[in-house]
Amino acid sequence: MQRRLSLLAGVAALGLTLAACGGGSGTPSDNNKPSDATGKVGVFTWWADGSEKAGLDALVKVFNADYPKLTFDNLAVAGGAGSQAKSVLAAQLKAGNPPDSFQAHAGAELQDYIDADQLEDLTGFYQANDLTSQFPKDLIDRLTVDNKIYSVPSNIHRANVVWANVSILKKAGLDPAKPATTLDGWFADMDKIKATGKTPLAVAGSWTQVQLFENILLSSLGADGYSGLWDGKTDWKGAEVTKAVNAYKKALTYTNSDRDSLSDWAPATQLIEDGAAAYNVMGDWAEAKFEQDGKKSGTDYAYFATPGTQGVFDFLADSFTLPKGAPNPDGAKAWLATIGSAAGQAAFNKVKGSIPANTTAKTDDFSDYQKSAIKDFSQDKIVSSLAHGAAVPVAWLNDLSTAVSKFGGDGNVETLQTSAAAIATKFAK
Ligand code: GAL
């Protein structure tokens, strides 16, 4: 990935000297450069606790230094992957009560808000701040509709990572540095772990199961077969998908029996830290938790691409918007300027476990995992995450999540395939 010197840090400093342009008045100004707006900036995310809040706090620290006249108003709603936040946000937008800025995933999820005419066009903001050239083209394409850009990405996360407890693997006679490269090989390793009395695979409820399902689909079908599920090129009722769903069914047999009562991703990842389970398939926000909890990679935990997905980067990116009707649009633009800046991205991503979307951000002091993710992102095949808003619109994800959750109870392969096919037909454009 190409890295250049930061332009935006200079722009942010320059912004402090620009003339006032509306502040908290609620009137959008023409000025797309960061202004010396005043007042509160209400920002809606689901980074409400733990390592996710620590990431947000690091970003807010840069924002406060960039814009001392603005006050950050934290409107976070708890629940990983926006499991609670997205419906709360939808209700607020419907009621005409938008925040100044909200978190939205690049890709299909963002498209929902664009289609509903809920977002301001940020193309002028990008031009004025020379942003386009600082983000990977692939990412800009996912944020662009009809030649307009609607949000500023804060980070890139990877969804196909396995996090492993090193001592459990060693006790089962497995080498943590040489993970399985196929699902069958991985299941054989899980049998060995099971024989030691440990839980092979930790998962929590709802969306974390969808993310596990996504990983098994990707491993079984390959990058093209997986991507075809979202654009109609792969038949949900086909034999390849039957094989993949059966593999998911098998994977569930290795999971903790209390999976449905674990409320979020962190308690499942905690089972790895506690030495209660061997593997957890989770996005690389888990890296932030291991770091925050003082765990050492290589000694305490190991990471590797979900077996069968080597060379594929299951991508998602958080991005931030300027909703139509935001109370403080100039304050929101200042927030977006900090998010887009090299300094903001370096501070935020270092703590969040993700990699900067802005390719000019400094990453020398990032963790080994993050450095490996930067390298992989620059050379792997990129696919879109299902569970994290990149592949399908929110309504599609919600319906499919219900079907996956039902499958967790009844294990009926044919029903899951038939439901997923009907859902794909319902939402296909
Ligand atoms: C994702 C989000 C990540 C992280 C994760 C777990 O949807 O993009 O930044 O917050 O959920 O909550």
Coordinates of C-alpha atoms in Angstrom, one line a residue, residues 6 13 19-20 22 26 55 57 66 71 94 125 131 143 205 215 239 277 283 301 375 386 412:
S6 CA 0.0 13.9 5.2
A13 CA -4.4 23.3 11.1
A19 CA -13.4 32.6 8.9
A20 CA -16.5 31.5 10.9
G22 CA -22.3 29.1 10.5
G26 CA -28.0 24.5 11.6
G55 CA -10.7 3.7 19.8
D57 CA -11.8 8.1 22.6
D66 CA -8.0 20.1 16.1
T71 CA -17.6 19.9 21.9
K94 CA -37.4 8.8 10.3
F125 CA -15.8 18.4 0.8
L131 CA -9.1 13.6 0.1
L143 CA -18.6 5.1 -1.2
G205 CA -25.3 -15.1 19.7
N215 CA -16.5 -17.2 6.9
A239 CA -24.9 -28.2 -4.5
A277 CA -11.8 -22.2 24.1
G283 CA -13.1 -9.3 12.9
Y301 CA -2.7 -15.7 21.2
K375 CA 0.2 -6.0 3.7
L386 CA -22.0 -9.9 5.0
N412 CA -32.2 -27.9 8.7

